Amino acid sequence: MNPTQLIILDYGSQYTQLLSRRIRELGVYSEVVSFKITAKAIKETFSNLKGIILSGGPASVYEHDAYTVDPEIFDLNIPVLGVCYGLQLLCELFGGKVEQATNKEFGKAVLHLDDANSQLFADIKDQSLVWMSHADHITKLPPNFQQIAHSQASIAAIKHQEKPFYGIQFHAEVTHSEQGGTMLKNFLFLVCQAQPDWNMQDFIVKKVAEIKKVVGADQVILGLSGGVDSSVAAALIAKAIGKQLTCIFVDTGLLRKNEANQVMTKYQELFTMNIKLVDAKEKFFKALSGVAEPEAKRKIIGKNFVDIFNDEAKKMQKAKFLAQGTIYPDVIESSAHGHSSKTIKSHHNVGGLPKELKFELLEPLRNLFKDEVREVGRQLGLDNTIVDRHPFPGPGLGVRVIGEVTAEKVKILQEVDDIFISKLYEANLYQTVSQAFATILPVKTVGVMGDNRTYDYVVALRSVNTIDFMTATATHLPWDFLEAVVNEIINKVDGVNRVVYDITSKPPGTIEWE
Ligand code: XMP
């Protein structure tokens, strides 16, 4: 028997995937589908469907060509929960009225329960905070529906008097909704009677079958970076198709100490797949020579990387698919970049490879969040040093050598970084911080070692804590720990005589220095 299933019909809310993820966290398989899906297709595709959620969305249900839903889904005998736009759609379709509100509600609101006995509100205390984001509201309830909660400005939740149809105006899926998680749980387990019978192992089984089916007898190539996402994607695809997968690992010379060797050894040990190391160190150093401006460096690194990958890809005549470790936050981020948000830094690995490469994309992790990706990695047998790795920027140490990149400075930086990161592991601190690294400055300062004057480089250590990498605070690393790291760096790394610790938050700083 399939695990129990829930689907979310997507009307374009920025929270739709988050909602889907919350449901998976509660142990129920959930999938986001287009709002255009018909009741017939739902019946044919989902054999153990227990619930349907109509998501939020930016439009208004009373607009002339507003997105709607196949009304026959209400005859499937399956519980429905409308969230925000979804609630308004239920209201409109069942004969109520939705209009533009004079008091728009954006942000936190207090939820007053009008029917605390409703299944949706089991274990929910009155007057908890919920997150609202709407400009329209219900002005007339549809017949056979009752109001079960309100906020100061609107009807906040409704329920059909006989059928298991519910609607909420607020976003239960965001953490600002204090008891949102319990409400979703109530919908899943009390209203839909779903079972918490889904986990990442099922995801793997499902994806492996899907990859096998899609790829058939064709070949796949994947650019391996050694980071979490591309590693997990490679592991998953290797599990499905073994040697039909070829990973290309480009040694740009801007990787961490010994990274190229470690990746090659580890991957050859762990997986059945082809893996090809391209040594392009010289090429990158040459291209970067004399260039100091960060965006110029990024562009050069990105372009060279793409050229090398292209050349390798062209050699693989039979490859039909290009696999990428795209994960859900990349999808949001790159679509945000596509609109009006300003480019602070051009992340070359988002948005990817040139169009003239005629590959079909294979992105098996596209709907997962980072911690889900890590869990998949663990289940596939990747060890913690891969799965719990901090993010590493696409341009690598190229943006951590401030100013012009030279082989000498990269070498110094690799040693410094290795000491800092190893010490974090030793002190069991690595997993408690979100990202830690070192940067080398284009400045020499005077110091004294033994009885001699030194004139060497300054390096900066940075460690941040963050949830989404959009904002971050510097980690309060223990003073003794920092002192021990600094001592080891000064004693062991030639060319460095001063170490500073960066305590700038983001904003105003960014995480990387360039
Ligand atoms: P910033 O420095 O913008 O970094 O605060 C936020 C996160 O993005 C990483 N980063 C990059 N990742 N290509 C990448 O793939 C890049 O060019 C790049 N620049 C920054 C950074 O390490 C942090 O995790």
XYZ file of C-alpha atoms and ligand atoms in Angstrom:
538
model
C 0.000 0.000 0.000
C 1.214 3.505 -0.806
C 1.763 5.829 2.120
C -1.127 8.175 2.735
C -1.046 11.189 0.486
C -2.018 14.807 0.598
C -1.918 17.241 -2.298
C -1.662 20.995 -2.340
C -3.219 22.817 -5.259
C -0.922 25.726 -5.940
C -2.331 29.199 -6.504
C 1.072 30.843 -6.391
C 1.701 31.640 -2.732
C 5.299 32.115 -1.688
C 4.536 29.675 1.144
C 3.210 26.739 -0.884
C 6.379 24.649 -0.740
C 6.825 25.488 2.906
C 3.345 24.184 3.565
C 4.183 20.997 1.722
C 7.338 20.636 3.740
C 5.493 21.122 7.059
C 3.199 18.280 6.112
C 6.114 16.013 5.247
C 7.641 16.934 8.611
C 4.489 15.571 10.180
C 5.142 12.282 8.400
C 2.592 12.568 5.608
C 3.573 12.452 1.947
C 2.630 15.685 0.282
C 2.975 16.996 -3.209
C 2.328 20.387 -4.784
C 0.264 20.178 -7.972
C -1.173 22.734 -10.371
C -4.575 24.152 -9.457
C -5.659 23.099 -12.944
C -5.623 19.407 -12.037
C -9.000 17.783 -12.576
C -10.829 15.632 -10.071
C -10.491 12.769 -12.550
C -6.707 13.174 -12.755
C -6.500 13.345 -8.981
C -8.389 10.067 -8.701
C -6.171 8.397 -11.272
C -2.870 9.666 -9.874
C -3.259 9.475 -6.121
C -4.459 6.105 -4.952
C -4.326 6.808 -1.236
C -5.251 10.474 -1.078
C -6.490 11.655 2.304
C -6.646 15.410 1.964
C -6.511 18.368 -0.394
C -5.222 21.817 0.469
C -5.974 24.864 -1.650
C -2.968 27.147 -1.227
C -2.699 30.877 -0.877
C -2.008 33.097 -3.837
C -1.562 36.736 -4.789
C -4.735 37.182 -6.880
C -8.315 38.010 -5.909
C -11.035 35.391 -6.303
C -13.531 37.955 -7.620
C -11.355 38.934 -10.591
C -12.727 38.064 -13.982
C -10.327 35.213 -14.810
C -9.308 34.255 -11.281
C -7.746 30.841 -10.776
C -10.344 28.369 -9.675
C -10.665 24.658 -9.062
C -12.463 21.761 -10.683
C -15.694 21.794 -8.591
C -15.833 18.010 -8.793
C -13.019 17.773 -6.253
C -15.690 18.516 -3.665
C -17.458 15.294 -4.674
C -14.397 13.106 -4.123
C -15.310 12.608 -0.503
C -11.927 13.911 0.590
C -11.371 16.649 3.195
C -10.376 20.074 1.878
C -8.559 22.894 3.635
C -8.404 26.316 1.976
C -5.584 28.583 3.126
C -5.859 32.351 2.508
C -6.725 32.506 -1.228
C -7.884 28.902 -0.838
C -10.332 29.919 1.890
C -11.643 32.770 -0.240
C -12.060 30.420 -3.183
C -14.095 28.003 -1.058
C -16.237 30.891 0.073
C -16.814 32.180 -3.458
C -17.546 28.729 -4.920
C -20.027 27.819 -2.200
C -22.023 31.032 -2.573
C -20.452 33.460 -0.091
C -18.835 36.805 -0.845
C -15.232 38.037 -0.836
C -14.341 41.704 -1.193
C -11.395 43.982 -0.885
C -10.885 44.848 2.771
C -10.531 48.380 4.021
C -8.424 47.021 6.868
C -5.821 44.864 5.182
C -4.065 42.473 7.526
C -0.356 41.889 7.073
C 1.639 40.436 9.916
C 0.707 39.041 13.298
C -2.919 38.914 14.421
C -4.699 37.467 17.433
C -6.906 34.466 16.682
C -10.164 34.386 18.640
C -11.810 30.957 18.564
C -15.569 30.974 17.978
C -15.832 27.192 18.063
C -13.069 25.724 20.201
C -14.631 22.266 19.705
C -13.908 22.227 16.030
C -11.525 19.380 15.140
C -9.157 21.876 13.563
C -8.719 23.540 16.936
C -8.081 20.519 19.173
C -5.470 21.550 21.778
C -5.429 25.109 20.442
C -5.602 27.834 23.037
C -7.709 30.905 22.462
C -6.002 34.129 21.356
C -2.829 32.680 19.952
C -0.892 34.638 17.345
C -1.284 33.831 13.664
C 0.334 35.246 10.550
C -1.948 37.115 8.176
C -1.190 38.332 4.688
C -4.338 39.404 2.866
C -5.976 42.372 1.230
C -9.362 40.654 0.597
C -11.697 39.175 3.161
C -14.970 37.338 3.510
C -17.947 39.672 3.771
C -20.655 37.004 3.565
C -20.371 33.388 4.646
C -21.563 30.789 2.167
C -24.709 28.861 3.135
C -23.936 25.738 5.200
C -20.651 27.185 6.418
C -20.023 28.545 9.891
C -17.418 30.896 11.235
C -15.115 29.110 13.688
C -12.585 31.871 14.393
C -12.033 35.563 13.798
C -9.348 38.182 14.116
C -9.910 41.829 14.890
C -10.310 42.598 11.184
C -11.690 39.485 9.521
C -13.338 36.100 9.570
C -10.274 33.967 10.224
C -11.580 30.398 9.866
C -14.674 28.670 8.525
C -16.049 25.160 8.331
C -18.768 23.383 6.388
C -21.536 22.217 8.669
C -21.690 18.675 7.299
C -18.704 18.057 5.109
C -15.023 18.062 6.068
C -14.278 21.372 4.317
C -12.323 24.001 6.243
C -10.801 27.336 5.436
C -8.293 29.506 7.269
C -7.408 33.074 6.413
C -3.973 32.929 8.075
C -0.828 31.019 7.159
C -0.591 28.113 9.594
C 2.621 26.949 7.908
C 4.850 29.854 8.940
C 6.529 29.788 12.327
C 4.989 33.150 13.280
C 1.675 31.310 13.596
C 2.269 30.050 17.127
C 0.032 27.016 16.950
C -0.042 26.610 13.197
C 1.791 23.288 13.387
C -0.850 21.842 15.724
C -3.633 23.033 13.432
C -2.026 21.319 10.447
C -1.601 18.213 12.557
C -5.276 18.368 13.494
C -6.253 18.686 9.856
C -4.068 15.738 8.864
C -4.770 13.309 11.641
C -8.217 14.257 12.969
C -9.973 15.600 9.890
C -8.246 13.605 7.120
C -7.381 10.578 9.286
C -4.009 10.359 7.536
C -1.258 8.140 8.926
C 2.223 9.423 9.724
C 3.685 6.785 7.447
C 6.054 8.668 5.167
C 9.762 9.317 5.546
C 12.873 10.086 3.547
C 13.396 6.407 2.818
C 10.159 6.497 0.845
C 11.342 9.589 -0.938
C 14.476 7.731 -2.006
C 12.549 4.690 -3.220
C 10.153 6.886 -5.161
C 12.872 9.052 -6.726
C 15.078 6.102 -7.640
C 12.170 4.528 -9.509
C 11.372 7.835 -11.185
C 14.999 8.460 -12.257
C 15.258 4.942 -13.701
C 12.089 5.484 -15.667
C 12.980 8.944 -16.973
C 16.600 8.155 -17.863
C 16.017 4.706 -19.348
C 19.180 3.606 -21.130
C 20.585 7.145 -21.562
C 23.583 8.782 -19.918
C 23.592 11.558 -17.321
C 26.294 14.069 -16.427
C 26.550 16.033 -13.230
C 28.925 18.751 -12.053
C 30.079 17.676 -8.638
C 31.254 20.450 -6.322
C 31.794 18.467 -3.144
C 29.014 20.495 -1.481
C 25.962 18.907 0.106
C 23.461 19.383 -2.699
C 25.447 18.106 -5.648
C 26.801 15.236 -3.502
C 23.360 14.077 -2.465
C 22.026 14.441 -6.008
C 24.947 12.350 -7.269
C 24.400 9.691 -4.612
C 20.704 9.437 -5.392
C 21.204 9.248 -9.141
C 24.053 6.751 -8.733
C 21.741 4.560 -6.692
C 19.261 4.610 -9.555
C 21.491 4.261 -12.606
C 25.068 3.507 -11.454
C 27.582 3.894 -14.257
C 25.153 5.658 -16.546
C 26.054 8.668 -14.390
C 29.293 10.553 -14.970
C 30.269 13.203 -12.452
C 32.664 15.918 -13.480
C 34.688 17.446 -10.702
C 36.637 20.546 -11.688
C 39.676 21.370 -9.588
C 39.735 25.145 -9.965
C 42.664 25.506 -7.583
C 40.235 27.477 -5.406
C 39.077 24.542 -3.338
C 39.864 23.799 0.293
C 43.049 22.040 1.317
C 43.194 18.488 -0.135
C 39.581 18.751 -1.229
C 40.044 17.391 -4.736
C 41.820 14.285 -3.438
C 39.325 13.699 -0.691
C 36.343 13.979 -2.989
C 37.853 11.614 -5.536
C 38.824 8.999 -2.957
C 35.586 9.160 -1.040
C 33.317 9.017 -4.051
C 35.147 6.211 -5.715
C 34.892 4.282 -2.473
C 31.226 5.000 -1.840
C 29.536 4.830 -5.211
C 29.244 2.968 -8.426
C 29.435 5.717 -10.992
C 31.983 7.378 -13.247
C 33.809 10.329 -11.827
C 36.192 12.484 -13.753
C 38.624 14.967 -12.240
C 39.547 17.904 -14.439
C 42.680 19.673 -13.246
C 42.135 23.293 -14.273
C 44.195 25.044 -11.607
C 46.575 26.700 -14.072
C 43.770 27.925 -16.260
C 41.969 29.610 -13.373
C 45.042 31.257 -11.892
C 46.010 32.570 -15.283
C 42.543 33.938 -15.983
C 42.444 35.652 -12.590
C 45.859 37.194 -12.816
C 45.755 40.965 -12.302
C 42.011 41.021 -11.497
C 40.984 42.424 -8.115
C 37.337 43.451 -8.437
C 35.005 40.884 -6.838
C 32.307 40.792 -9.504
C 34.919 40.608 -12.255
C 36.509 37.647 -10.452
C 33.160 35.918 -10.062
C 32.421 36.341 -13.756
C 35.817 34.968 -14.772
C 35.504 31.989 -12.454
C 31.942 31.325 -13.580
C 32.797 31.579 -17.257
C 35.848 29.359 -17.038
C 33.926 26.807 -15.059
C 31.160 26.731 -17.626
C 33.650 26.492 -20.514
C 35.420 23.560 -18.929
C 32.183 21.834 -18.124
C 30.994 22.447 -21.690
C 34.116 20.901 -23.142
C 33.716 17.853 -20.955
C 30.037 17.599 -21.739
C 30.696 17.760 -25.471
C 33.008 14.798 -25.140
C 30.107 12.812 -23.787
C 28.150 12.402 -26.974
C 25.649 10.058 -25.444
C 24.660 12.138 -22.456
C 21.061 13.222 -22.693
C 20.551 14.583 -19.194
C 22.283 17.187 -17.108
C 21.726 16.552 -13.417
C 21.887 19.376 -10.913
C 21.618 19.526 -7.156
C 19.081 22.344 -7.289
C 17.104 22.505 -4.081
C 13.965 24.430 -3.301
C 15.573 27.573 -1.830
C 17.637 27.921 -5.062
C 14.416 27.862 -7.011
C 12.962 30.717 -4.983
C 16.229 32.618 -4.945
C 16.810 32.449 -8.652
C 13.241 33.448 -9.411
C 13.627 36.397 -7.038
C 16.817 37.353 -8.873
C 14.900 37.188 -12.120
C 12.639 39.983 -10.950
C 13.579 43.356 -9.661
C 15.764 42.542 -6.666
C 19.191 44.047 -6.984
C 22.199 41.870 -7.606
C 24.351 42.162 -4.523
C 26.540 39.283 -5.644
C 26.106 37.222 -8.750
C 25.972 33.619 -7.571
C 27.149 31.871 -10.683
C 25.883 28.454 -9.798
C 22.283 29.619 -9.594
C 20.835 29.934 -13.041
C 23.526 27.688 -14.342
C 24.773 26.522 -17.623
C 24.415 27.896 -21.136
C 21.388 27.174 -23.204
C 23.295 25.804 -26.179
C 23.948 22.661 -24.174
C 20.970 20.680 -25.289
C 20.373 18.655 -22.192
C 17.270 17.764 -20.390
C 17.539 18.749 -16.753
C 17.373 16.184 -13.991
C 16.854 17.835 -10.612
C 15.728 15.186 -8.152
C 16.043 17.421 -5.060
C 14.151 20.363 -6.474
C 11.302 20.234 -3.987
C 13.334 19.623 -0.863
C 14.624 21.969 1.779
C 18.206 21.807 2.965
C 17.662 19.694 6.057
C 15.578 17.227 4.050
C 18.434 16.992 1.552
C 20.809 16.255 4.422
C 18.522 13.527 5.689
C 18.382 11.946 2.233
C 22.186 12.089 2.133
C 22.466 10.345 5.485
C 20.081 7.616 4.424
C 22.128 7.095 1.282
C 25.217 6.492 3.381
C 27.033 9.809 2.982
C 28.975 10.611 6.130
C 28.584 13.707 8.281
C 31.622 15.450 6.867
C 29.720 15.698 3.593
C 26.155 15.935 4.784
C 26.643 18.577 7.484
C 29.071 20.683 5.512
C 28.793 24.412 5.665
C 27.944 26.087 2.386
C 30.921 26.905 0.192
C 30.536 29.587 -2.481
C 30.685 28.549 -6.141
C 33.750 30.761 -6.790
C 35.401 29.100 -3.803
C 38.477 30.676 -2.279
C 38.476 33.069 -5.234
C 36.206 35.366 -3.222
C 38.041 34.703 0.038
C 41.353 35.960 -1.246
C 40.491 39.625 -1.139
C 41.749 41.460 -4.190
C 43.974 39.691 -6.692
C 44.077 35.904 -6.421
C 47.516 34.334 -6.468
C 48.559 30.744 -5.911
C 50.655 31.864 -2.928
C 47.730 33.511 -1.157
C 45.418 30.596 -1.899
C 47.950 28.212 -0.357
C 48.181 30.339 2.813
C 44.428 30.587 3.009
C 43.959 26.833 2.586
C 46.245 26.208 5.554
C 44.499 28.799 7.720
C 41.045 27.557 6.787
C 42.034 23.974 7.483
C 43.233 24.848 10.997
C 40.104 26.864 11.798
C 37.712 24.205 10.527
C 39.593 21.278 12.128
C 39.587 23.083 15.462
C 35.853 23.717 15.172
C 35.326 19.990 14.652
C 37.625 19.098 17.558
C 35.752 21.442 19.874
C 32.382 20.073 18.675
C 31.479 23.534 17.486
C 31.316 22.908 13.734
C 27.725 21.713 13.766
C 26.572 24.516 16.037
C 27.489 27.270 13.593
C 25.997 27.866 10.162
C 29.103 28.811 8.240
C 32.712 29.377 9.226
C 35.690 30.262 7.090
C 38.793 32.368 6.724
C 39.669 35.202 4.394
C 43.072 36.584 3.485
C 43.480 40.335 3.127
C 45.673 42.134 0.614
C 47.442 43.866 3.490
C 50.672 43.127 5.308
C 51.270 44.325 8.834
C 54.238 44.393 11.142
C 54.646 41.844 13.909
C 57.347 40.338 16.042
C 58.244 36.656 16.295
C 61.103 35.558 18.513
C 63.252 38.649 18.368
C 62.579 39.396 14.765
C 60.386 41.828 12.996
C 57.862 40.193 10.654
C 55.935 41.774 7.817
C 53.206 39.354 6.778
C 49.580 38.996 5.739
C 46.487 39.522 7.874
C 43.811 36.848 7.823
C 40.284 37.200 9.130
C 38.172 34.447 10.634
C 34.406 34.588 10.304
C 31.703 32.416 11.770
C 28.013 33.175 11.499
C 24.728 31.811 12.693
C 21.755 32.122 10.434
C 18.610 30.324 9.384
C 18.297 31.485 5.809
C 21.667 33.149 5.009
C 19.764 36.336 4.178
C 20.492 37.760 7.602
C 23.145 36.497 9.994
C 24.881 37.249 13.251
C 28.491 36.612 14.153
C 28.957 33.576 16.404
C 30.050 34.234 19.976
C 32.903 31.760 19.756
C 34.567 31.128 23.122
C 37.558 33.374 23.665
C 39.823 30.459 24.656
C 38.899 28.665 21.497
C 39.688 31.684 19.336
C 43.017 32.148 21.089
C 43.962 28.526 20.470
C 43.059 28.836 16.770
C 45.040 32.060 16.397
C 48.107 30.553 18.091
C 48.072 27.563 15.835
C 47.685 29.688 12.720
C 50.532 32.018 13.627
C 52.791 29.136 14.624
C 52.100 26.905 11.688
C 51.308 29.055 8.689
C 54.165 30.899 7.096
C 53.218 34.271 5.717
C 50.636 35.225 8.358
C 51.390 37.273 11.443
C 48.007 38.667 12.413
C 44.533 37.160 12.770
C 41.315 39.095 13.313
C 37.807 37.860 14.068
C 34.959 39.498 12.146
C 31.925 40.275 14.289
C 29.896 42.182 11.702
C 26.335 40.975 11.312
C 24.502 40.717 7.985
C 23.285 43.296 7.187
C 25.248 45.554 7.038
C 28.024 43.080 6.178
C 27.536 40.166 3.846
C 28.693 36.731 4.949
C 31.557 36.520 2.479
C 33.871 39.498 2.326
C 33.509 39.817 -1.420
P 26.660 36.578 1.203
O 28.130 36.796 1.173
O 25.963 37.079 -0.026
O 26.487 35.014 1.215
O 26.046 37.099 2.477
C 25.290 34.307 1.459
C 25.592 32.847 1.231
O 25.892 32.640 -0.152
C 27.209 32.145 -0.312
N 27.790 32.815 -1.482
C 27.865 32.257 -2.688
N 27.463 31.047 -3.106
N 28.227 31.568 -5.277
C 27.672 30.715 -4.394
O 27.366 29.613 -4.783
C 28.643 32.811 -4.932
O 29.152 33.565 -5.741
C 28.445 33.165 -3.560
N 28.706 34.287 -2.834
C 28.284 34.041 -1.572
C 27.932 32.469 0.970
O 29.010 31.564 1.193
C 26.821 32.353 1.984
O 26.580 31.005 2.335
